[in-house]
Coordinates of C-alpha atoms and ligand atoms in Angstrom, one line a residue:
M291 CA -42.4 -150.6 112.8
K292 CA -42.6 -147.4 114.7
S293 CA -39.1 -147.8 116.2
L294 CA -37.8 -148.6 112.7
K295 CA -39.3 -145.5 111.3
I296 CA -37.8 -143.3 114.1
K297 CA -34.4 -144.9 113.5
L298 CA -34.6 -144.3 109.7
D299 CA -35.6 -140.7 110.3
G300 CA -32.2 -139.8 111.6
I301 CA -30.3 -141.4 108.7
P302 CA -29.2 -139.1 105.9
I303 CA -31.4 -139.4 102.7
K304 CA -28.3 -140.5 100.8
I305 CA -27.9 -143.6 102.8
R306 CA -31.7 -144.2 103.0
L307 CA -31.9 -144.0 99.2
T308 CA -29.0 -146.4 98.8
L309 CA -30.5 -148.9 101.2
W310 CA -33.9 -148.8 99.4
Y311 CA -32.1 -149.2 96.1
L312 CA -30.1 -152.1 97.5
L313 CA -33.1 -153.8 98.9
L314 CA -35.1 -153.5 95.7
A315 CA -32.2 -154.5 93.5
G316 CA -31.4 -157.5 95.8
M317 CA -35.0 -158.6 95.7
V318 CA -35.1 -158.3 91.9
V319 CA -31.9 -160.3 91.5
L320 CA -32.9 -162.9 94.0
L321 CA -36.4 -163.4 92.5
S322 CA -35.1 -163.5 88.9
G323 CA -32.3 -165.9 90.0
L324 CA -34.9 -168.1 91.8
Y325 CA -37.1 -168.1 88.7
E326 CA -34.3 -169.0 86.4
Y327 CA -33.2 -171.8 88.7
I328 CA -36.7 -173.3 89.0
Q329 CA -37.2 -173.1 85.2
F330 CA -33.8 -174.8 84.6
Q331 CA -34.6 -177.5 87.2
R332 CA -38.0 -178.1 85.5
S333 CA -36.5 -178.4 82.0
L334 CA -33.8 -180.9 83.2
Y335 CA -36.4 -183.0 85.0
S336 CA -38.8 -183.0 82.1
S337 CA -36.0 -184.0 79.7
V338 CA -35.2 -186.9 82.0
D339 CA -38.9 -187.8 82.2
Q340 CA -39.2 -187.8 78.4
S341 CA -36.2 -190.1 78.0
L342 CA -37.6 -192.5 80.6
E343 CA -41.0 -192.5 78.8
I344 CA -39.5 -193.2 75.4
S345 CA -37.3 -196.0 76.8
V346 CA -40.2 -197.6 78.7
S347 CA -42.5 -197.5 75.7
Q348 CA -39.9 -199.1 73.5
A349 CA -38.9 -201.7 76.0
L350 CA -42.5 -202.7 76.6
S351 CA -42.7 -203.8 73.0
N352 CA -39.6 -206.0 73.5
I353 CA -40.9 -208.1 76.4
D354 CA -42.0 -211.7 76.1
M355 CA -43.3 -214.2 78.6
A356 CA -40.7 -216.9 79.6
N357 CA -41.6 -219.5 82.2
G358 CA -44.7 -217.5 83.2
L359 CA -42.6 -214.4 83.9
P360 CA -41.9 -211.4 81.6
A361 CA -38.4 -211.2 80.1
F362 CA -36.6 -209.1 77.5
Q363 CA -36.7 -210.7 74.0
N364 CA -33.2 -210.0 72.9
T365 CA -30.8 -207.6 74.5
E366 CA -29.0 -207.1 71.2
N367 CA -32.1 -205.6 69.8
Q368 CA -32.5 -203.0 72.5
P369 CA -34.2 -199.9 71.2
T370 CA -31.8 -197.2 70.2
A371 CA -33.0 -194.6 72.7
S372 CA -32.5 -197.1 75.5
K373 CA -29.1 -197.9 74.2
M374 CA -28.1 -194.3 74.2
L375 CA -29.4 -193.9 77.7
L376 CA -27.6 -197.0 78.8
Q377 CA -24.4 -195.2 78.2
S378 CA -25.3 -192.8 81.0
E379 CA -26.3 -193.8 84.5
F380 CA -29.4 -195.5 83.4
T381 CA -31.1 -198.9 84.1
I382 CA -34.1 -200.6 82.6
R383 CA -35.4 -203.5 84.5
I384 CA -38.3 -206.0 84.9
L385 CA -39.8 -206.6 88.2
S386 CA -42.1 -209.4 89.4
P387 CA -45.7 -208.4 90.4
E388 CA -44.4 -208.4 94.0
G389 CA -41.5 -206.1 93.2
K390 CA -38.6 -208.5 93.0
V391 CA -36.0 -207.5 90.3
L392 CA -36.1 -210.2 87.6
E393 CA -33.9 -208.8 84.9
S394 CA -32.0 -205.6 84.6
I395 CA -30.0 -203.9 81.8
G396 CA -27.8 -200.9 82.2
D397 CA -25.6 -199.4 84.8
K398 CA -27.5 -201.0 87.6
V399 CA -27.7 -197.6 89.1
L400 CA -30.4 -198.7 91.5
N401 CA -30.1 -202.3 92.7
A402 CA -32.8 -202.2 95.3
A403 CA -36.5 -202.4 94.5
T404 CA -38.6 -199.3 94.9
D405 CA -40.7 -199.0 98.0
S406 CA -44.1 -199.0 96.3
L407 CA -45.1 -200.2 92.9
S408 CA -47.5 -198.0 91.0
A409 CA -47.6 -196.7 87.5
G410 CA -46.0 -193.3 87.0
Y411 CA -43.0 -191.2 87.9
Q412 CA -41.3 -191.3 91.3
T413 CA -38.2 -189.5 92.6
I414 CA -36.5 -191.6 95.2
Q415 CA -33.6 -191.2 97.5
K416 CA -31.6 -194.4 98.0
D417 CA -27.9 -193.6 98.5
D418 CA -28.4 -191.3 95.5
L419 CA -31.3 -189.5 94.0
Y420 CA -33.1 -191.4 91.2
R421 CA -35.9 -190.7 88.9
V422 CA -38.0 -193.8 88.2
L423 CA -40.8 -194.5 85.7
T424 CA -42.9 -197.6 86.4
Q425 CA -45.3 -199.2 84.0
P426 CA -47.2 -202.4 84.5
I427 CA -46.6 -205.4 82.1
Q428 CA -49.9 -207.0 81.3
D429 CA -50.7 -210.3 79.6
T430 CA -53.3 -210.6 76.9
D431 CA -56.1 -210.8 79.5
G432 CA -55.0 -207.5 80.9
Q433 CA -53.6 -209.3 84.0
I434 CA -50.5 -207.6 85.6
V435 CA -47.7 -210.0 85.2
G436 CA -44.8 -207.8 86.2
W437 CA -43.5 -204.2 86.1
L438 CA -41.1 -202.5 83.8
Q439 CA -39.0 -199.7 85.4
A440 CA -36.7 -197.2 83.8
V441 CA -34.4 -195.7 86.4
Q442 CA -32.1 -192.7 85.8
S443 CA -29.7 -191.4 88.4
L444 CA -30.2 -187.7 89.0
E445 CA -26.6 -187.3 90.3
V446 CA -25.4 -185.3 87.3
I447 CA -28.5 -183.1 87.2
E448 CA -28.2 -182.4 90.9
E449 CA -24.6 -181.6 90.4
T450 CA -25.5 -179.1 87.7
L451 CA -28.2 -177.6 89.8
G452 CA -25.8 -177.4 92.7
N453 CA -23.3 -175.6 90.6
M454 CA -26.0 -173.2 89.5
R455 CA -27.0 -172.6 93.2
T456 CA -23.4 -171.9 94.1
K457 CA -22.9 -169.5 91.2
L458 CA -26.1 -167.7 92.2
L459 CA -25.0 -167.4 95.8
L460 CA -21.6 -166.1 94.7
V461 CA -23.0 -163.7 92.1
L462 CA -25.7 -162.2 94.4
P463 CA -23.2 -160.5 96.9
V464 CA -21.2 -159.2 93.9
I465 CA -24.3 -157.7 92.3
L466 CA -25.4 -156.3 95.6
L467 CA -22.0 -154.7 96.1
L468 CA -22.0 -153.2 92.7
T469 CA -25.6 -152.0 93.1
G470 CA -24.7 -150.5 96.5
L471 CA -21.7 -148.6 95.0
G472 CA -23.9 -147.5 92.1
G473 CA -26.6 -146.4 94.6
V474 CA -24.1 -144.3 96.6
F475 CA -22.8 -142.8 93.4
L476 CA -26.3 -141.9 92.1
A477 CA -27.5 -140.6 95.5
N478 CA -24.4 -138.4 95.8
R479 CA -24.8 -137.1 92.3
T480 CA -28.5 -136.4 92.7
L481 CA -28.2 -134.8 96.1
R482 CA -25.1 -132.7 95.5
P483 CA -27.1 -129.7 94.3
I484 CA -29.2 -129.9 97.5
D485 CA -26.0 -129.6 99.5
Q486 CA -25.2 -126.6 97.5
I487 CA -28.6 -125.1 98.2
T488 CA -28.2 -125.8 101.9
R489 CA -24.8 -124.1 102.0
T490 CA -26.1 -121.0 100.1
A491 CA -29.1 -120.8 102.4
A492 CA -26.8 -121.0 105.4
E493 CA -24.7 -118.1 104.1
I494 CA -27.7 -115.8 103.7
G495 CA -28.3 -113.3 106.4
A496 CA -31.2 -110.8 106.6
S497 CA -28.9 -107.9 105.9
D498 CA -27.6 -109.5 102.7
L499 CA -30.3 -111.0 100.5
S500 CA -28.3 -110.6 97.3
H501 CA -26.9 -114.1 97.3
R502 CA -28.3 -116.5 94.7
I503 CA -27.7 -120.2 94.2
S504 CA -27.5 -119.6 90.4
Y505 CA -27.8 -123.4 89.7
Q506 CA -26.3 -124.4 86.4
G507 CA -27.4 -128.0 86.3
S508 CA -30.3 -129.6 84.4
Q509 CA -33.8 -128.3 84.8
D510 CA -35.1 -131.2 86.7
E511 CA -36.9 -131.2 90.1
I512 CA -33.7 -130.0 91.8
G513 CA -33.1 -127.4 89.1
R514 CA -36.6 -126.1 89.7
L515 CA -36.1 -126.1 93.5
A516 CA -33.0 -124.0 93.1
Q517 CA -34.8 -121.6 90.7
T518 CA -37.8 -121.3 93.1
F519 CA -35.4 -120.6 95.9
D520 CA -33.7 -117.9 93.9
S521 CA -36.9 -116.3 92.9
M522 CA -38.1 -116.4 96.5
L523 CA -34.8 -114.7 97.5
S524 CA -35.5 -112.0 94.8
R525 CA -39.0 -111.5 96.1
L526 CA -37.7 -111.2 99.7
E527 CA -35.0 -108.8 98.6
A528 CA -37.5 -106.7 96.8
A529 CA -39.8 -106.8 99.8
F530 CA -37.0 -105.8 102.2
K531 CA -36.0 -102.9 99.8
R532 CA -39.6 -101.8 99.6
E533 CA -40.0 -101.9 103.3
R534 CA -36.8 -99.9 103.9
R535 CA -37.8 -97.3 101.3
F536 CA -41.3 -97.1 102.8
T537 CA -39.8 -96.4 106.3
G538 CA -37.5 -93.8 104.9
D539 CA -40.2 -92.1 102.9
A540 CA -42.6 -92.2 105.9
A541 CA -40.0 -90.6 108.1
H542 CA -39.3 -88.0 105.5
E543 CA -43.0 -87.2 105.0
L544 CA -43.5 -86.9 108.8
R545 CA -40.5 -84.7 109.2
T546 CA -41.5 -82.1 106.5
P547 CA -44.7 -80.8 108.3
L548 CA -43.0 -81.1 111.7
T549 CA -40.1 -78.9 110.5
V550 CA -42.6 -76.4 109.1
L551 CA -44.4 -76.4 112.4
K552 CA -41.3 -75.9 114.4
G553 CA -40.1 -73.1 112.1
Q554 CA -43.4 -71.3 112.3
L555 CA -43.5 -71.6 116.1
D556 CA -40.0 -70.4 116.5
V557 CA -40.5 -67.4 114.2
T558 CA -43.8 -66.5 115.9
L559 CA -42.4 -66.8 119.4
S560 CA -39.2 -64.8 118.6
K561 CA -41.0 -61.5 119.5
P562 CA -44.3 -60.3 120.7
R563 CA -47.0 -60.3 117.9
K564 CA -50.4 -58.9 117.2
K565 CA -53.5 -61.0 117.8
T566 CA -54.1 -61.3 114.1
E567 CA -50.6 -62.6 113.5
Y568 CA -51.0 -65.2 116.2
E569 CA -54.3 -66.2 114.6
S570 CA -52.8 -66.6 111.1
T571 CA -49.9 -68.6 112.5
L572 CA -52.2 -70.9 114.4
Q573 CA -54.2 -71.4 111.2
A574 CA -51.1 -72.3 109.3
L575 CA -50.1 -74.6 112.1
G576 CA -53.5 -76.2 111.9
E577 CA -53.0 -77.0 108.2
Q578 CA -49.7 -78.8 109.0
V579 CA -51.4 -80.7 111.8
D580 CA -54.2 -81.7 109.3
R581 CA -51.5 -82.9 106.9
L582 CA -49.9 -84.9 109.7
I583 CA -53.3 -86.4 110.7
R584 CA -54.0 -87.3 107.0
L585 CA -50.5 -88.9 106.7
S586 CA -50.8 -90.9 109.9
N587 CA -54.3 -92.1 108.9
A588 CA -53.0 -93.2 105.6
L589 CA -50.1 -95.0 107.2
L590 CA -52.4 -96.7 109.7
F591 CA -54.7 -97.8 106.8
L592 CA -51.8 -99.3 104.9
S593 CA -50.4 -101.0 107.9
R594 CA -53.9 -102.6 108.7
S595 CA -54.2 -103.6 105.1
D596 CA -50.8 -105.3 105.2
Q597 CA -51.8 -107.2 108.3
K598 CA -55.2 -108.1 106.8
Q599 CA -56.9 -106.3 109.6
L600 CA -59.1 -103.9 107.6
S601 CA -62.7 -103.9 108.7
W602 CA -64.9 -105.5 106.0
E603 CA -68.6 -105.2 106.1
P604 CA -69.7 -105.7 102.5
G605 CA -73.2 -105.2 101.2
S606 CA -75.1 -104.2 98.1
I607 CA -74.6 -100.4 97.4
N608 CA -76.4 -98.1 95.1
L609 CA -73.5 -96.4 93.2
A610 CA -75.3 -93.1 92.5
D611 CA -76.4 -92.8 96.2
L612 CA -72.8 -93.4 97.2
L613 CA -71.2 -91.0 94.7
D614 CA -73.6 -88.1 94.9
P615 CA -72.4 -86.9 98.4
I616 CA -68.8 -87.4 97.4
V617 CA -69.2 -85.2 94.3
E618 CA -71.0 -82.7 96.5
Q619 CA -68.1 -82.6 98.9
I620 CA -65.5 -81.9 96.2
L621 CA -67.6 -79.5 94.2
P622 CA -66.6 -76.4 96.2
L623 CA -62.9 -77.1 95.5
A624 CA -63.7 -77.8 91.8
L625 CA -65.6 -74.5 91.5
E626 CA -62.7 -72.7 93.1
R627 CA -60.6 -73.8 90.2
N628 CA -63.4 -73.3 87.6
L629 CA -63.6 -77.0 86.8
T630 CA -66.6 -78.5 85.2
V631 CA -67.8 -81.7 86.8
R632 CA -70.1 -84.0 84.9
T633 CA -71.5 -87.3 86.2
N634 CA -73.2 -90.1 84.3
I635 CA -74.1 -92.8 86.8
P636 CA -77.1 -95.0 85.7
A637 CA -79.8 -95.0 88.4
G638 CA -80.1 -98.2 90.3
L639 CA -76.6 -99.5 89.4
L640 CA -75.4 -101.7 92.3
V641 CA -72.0 -102.7 93.4
Y642 CA -71.0 -105.1 96.1
G643 CA -68.6 -103.7 98.7
D644 CA -67.9 -101.9 102.0
T645 CA -69.4 -98.4 102.1
D646 CA -66.6 -96.8 104.2
H647 CA -63.8 -98.2 102.0
L648 CA -65.6 -97.2 98.8
I649 CA -66.2 -93.7 100.0
R650 CA -62.4 -93.4 100.7
L651 CA -61.6 -94.9 97.3
F652 CA -63.7 -92.4 95.3
L653 CA -62.8 -89.5 97.5
N654 CA -59.1 -90.2 96.8
L655 CA -59.7 -90.5 93.1
L656 CA -61.9 -87.4 92.8
D657 CA -59.7 -85.4 95.1
N658 CA -56.8 -86.2 92.7
A659 CA -58.9 -85.3 89.7
V660 CA -59.6 -81.9 91.2
K661 CA -55.9 -81.4 92.3
Y662 CA -54.3 -82.4 89.0
T663 CA -56.8 -80.9 86.5
P664 CA -55.6 -77.6 85.2
K665 CA -57.9 -74.6 85.9
E666 CA -61.0 -74.5 83.7
G667 CA -60.6 -78.2 82.9
D668 CA -63.2 -81.0 82.9
I669 CA -63.9 -83.9 85.2
V670 CA -66.2 -86.7 84.0
L671 CA -67.5 -89.5 86.2
H672 CA -69.0 -92.3 84.1
A673 CA -70.3 -95.7 85.2
E674 CA -71.7 -98.7 83.3
E675 CA -72.5 -102.3 83.8
V676 CA -70.0 -104.7 82.1
P677 CA -69.9 -108.5 82.0
S678 CA -67.4 -108.7 84.9
G679 CA -69.3 -106.2 87.1
V680 CA -69.4 -102.4 87.2
R681 CA -66.9 -100.2 85.4
L682 CA -66.4 -96.7 86.7
E683 CA -64.2 -94.2 84.9
I684 CA -63.0 -90.9 86.4
S685 CA -61.5 -88.8 83.6
N686 CA -59.9 -85.4 83.8
S687 CA -58.5 -83.1 81.2
G688 CA -54.8 -82.0 81.4
D689 CA -51.4 -82.9 80.2
G690 CA -51.7 -86.5 81.1
I691 CA -49.1 -88.5 83.0
P692 CA -45.8 -89.3 81.2
Q693 CA -45.7 -93.0 80.3
E694 CA -42.6 -93.8 82.5
H695 CA -44.6 -92.9 85.6
I696 CA -47.7 -94.9 84.9
Q697 CA -46.4 -98.3 86.2
H698 CA -45.3 -96.7 89.5
L699 CA -48.4 -94.6 90.2
F700 CA -49.9 -97.1 92.7
E701 CA -46.6 -97.5 94.7
R702 CA -46.5 -96.1 98.1
F703 CA -45.2 -92.5 98.3
Y704 CA -44.7 -92.4 94.5
R705 CA -45.4 -88.9 93.1
V706 CA -44.8 -87.6 89.6
E707 CA -41.7 -85.4 90.0
S708 CA -43.4 -82.3 88.6
D709 CA -46.3 -82.6 91.0
R710 CA -44.0 -83.0 94.1
S711 CA -43.3 -79.4 94.3
S712 CA -46.7 -78.2 93.1
G713 CA -48.0 -77.7 96.7
T714 CA -51.0 -79.9 96.3
G715 CA -50.4 -81.2 99.8
G716 CA -50.4 -84.8 98.5
T717 CA -48.5 -87.5 100.3
G718 CA -48.1 -90.0 97.5
L719 CA -50.3 -92.6 99.4
G720 CA -53.7 -91.8 97.8
L721 CA -53.4 -94.2 94.9
A722 CA -51.6 -96.9 97.0
I723 CA -54.6 -96.8 99.3
A724 CA -57.1 -96.8 96.3
R725 CA -55.3 -99.9 95.0
E726 CA -55.6 -101.7 98.4
I727 CA -59.3 -101.0 98.6
V728 CA -59.9 -102.2 95.1
L729 CA -58.0 -105.4 95.8
L730 CA -59.9 -105.9 99.0
H731 CA -63.1 -105.9 96.8
Q732 CA -61.4 -108.3 94.3
G733 CA -61.7 -105.6 91.7
E734 CA -59.2 -104.0 89.4
I735 CA -57.8 -100.5 89.0
F736 CA -55.8 -99.1 86.2
V737 CA -54.9 -95.9 84.5
E738 CA -54.9 -94.7 80.9
S739 CA -53.3 -91.4 80.1
E740 CA -52.9 -89.6 76.8
P741 CA -50.2 -86.9 76.6
G742 CA -52.0 -83.6 76.1
Q743 CA -55.4 -85.2 76.5
G744 CA -55.8 -86.0 80.1
T745 CA -56.0 -89.0 82.5
K746 CA -58.5 -91.7 83.1
F747 CA -58.7 -93.9 86.2
I748 CA -60.7 -97.1 85.6
V749 CA -62.1 -99.1 88.5
L750 CA -63.8 -102.5 88.1
L751 CA -66.0 -103.6 91.0
P752 CA -68.1 -106.7 91.5
Q753 CA -71.9 -106.6 91.5
P754 CA -74.0 -108.2 94.2
T755 CA -74.8 -111.8 93.3
Ligands
LIG49 P1 -50.8 -87.6 96.0 O1 -51.0 -87.6 97.4 O2 -49.5 -87.0 95.5 O3 -51.9 -87.2 95.2 P2 -51.4 -90.2 94.9 O4 -51.0 -91.5 95.3 O5 -52.9 -89.9 95.1 O6 -50.6 -89.2 95.7 O7 -51.0 -89.9 93.4 C1 -49.7 -90.2 93.0 C2 -49.3 -89.3 91.8 O8 -50.1 -89.6 90.7 C3 -49.6 -87.9 92.1 O9 -48.5 -87.3 92.7 C4 -49.8 -87.3 90.7 O10 -48.6 -87.0 90.1 C5 -50.4 -88.5 89.9 N1 -51.9 -88.4 89.7 C6 -52.8 -89.0 90.5 N2 -54.0 -88.7 90.0 C7 -53.9 -88.0 88.9 C8 -54.8 -87.4 88.0 N3 -56.1 -87.5 88.1 N4 -54.3 -86.7 87.0 C9 -53.0 -86.6 86.8 N5 -52.0 -87.1 87.7 C10 -52.5 -87.8 88.7

């Protein structure tokens, strides 16, 4: 069995399908032919048996005793059924109790006596094949005085059955041949799209993911396979594009502070300077270095998140306790810009998460709120319990974010054009990181923004169970 399996493994599906198809069809044809044959044989035999029975029962009523032995009354008065049968290869005869043939009418198809004498049907082979029905002839005392036998040659029936067998044996290979051809045709037709998929897949290289199978056939399993393959290619293409853009953006973001650093260094070193000038240059250089550190930290975080290597030490966290120090931290910056910061966090409200990641999340969102709220604006922090967990809203006044940017805000390096040149020092990675953190918590983050009203970031986090 094992070696058969190994051998089959190397055979193309097309041939395997056809072979299975052939095997099943062959078995069905063979079994149904066999069934028909047996049914036919039975019906022929039973019609012979019926005729024999009728003849015997009619003949029995036409028997008399002559010289102590049974004999037919008058052959002219033979029962009609027997007469009819006598035209075919049929014999009706009387035997002595010992089995000696005393009298016989008909074709004398079987001259010899049967081997055993007992009431009932027998099929015997003597030169030819015969069907015999034997009945005892009894006198008035119930004594067996002889036997009556109706004998029918089965030659014609056997010939008919033989013909049928030959026909079946001739038809079977023809049917198998036709089935085989049909199987090859069907297998070819069914598997052709798979060949197409294989060819397309072979043509696709990593540098060119724009190929598609674009299958036009019916929407069956293969149609769906082709579609799934196409959509997988689309996803891969999009992922490759994203990856390329990300590398390009990262290189660009790294180059900007480095160029500024180099420029400031060159200018400062171009001639001797006063101590205060060196100090202010170093301070400016320090800011660029901070920016580079922030950027590389953000990139490191995203890369760890992509590789599912972020640390994850979740626990039950009191939201007010977590947010208070973060608000404290951003307050000086907010005051610098005359912003009003209001918080409404119910005491004792708990979330389930990782403290370090949640601090980073809210720091990013609050830092953005401070950066992007116009001077003298408002920032409101509101939290409440909802059926799905805890809902936290960070709203700020301002012009709002134009609708066309909303869907891209959480993409890496995405920045609203007008904010790019605003000198906020942002990298465009803050919201992408926020999103990764929320997803890590199996929460949700989204943004609502009303033109001229302001912006609201909404975070849904799970509660401890
Ligand atoms: P950045 O480092 O530029 O702040 P983010 O990913 O944090 O990057 O934010 C992406 C963009 O979303 C920002 O450039 C800004 O245009 C917009 N944005 C983020 N937060 C706010 C906010 N609270 N109000 C208005 N715009 C915002």
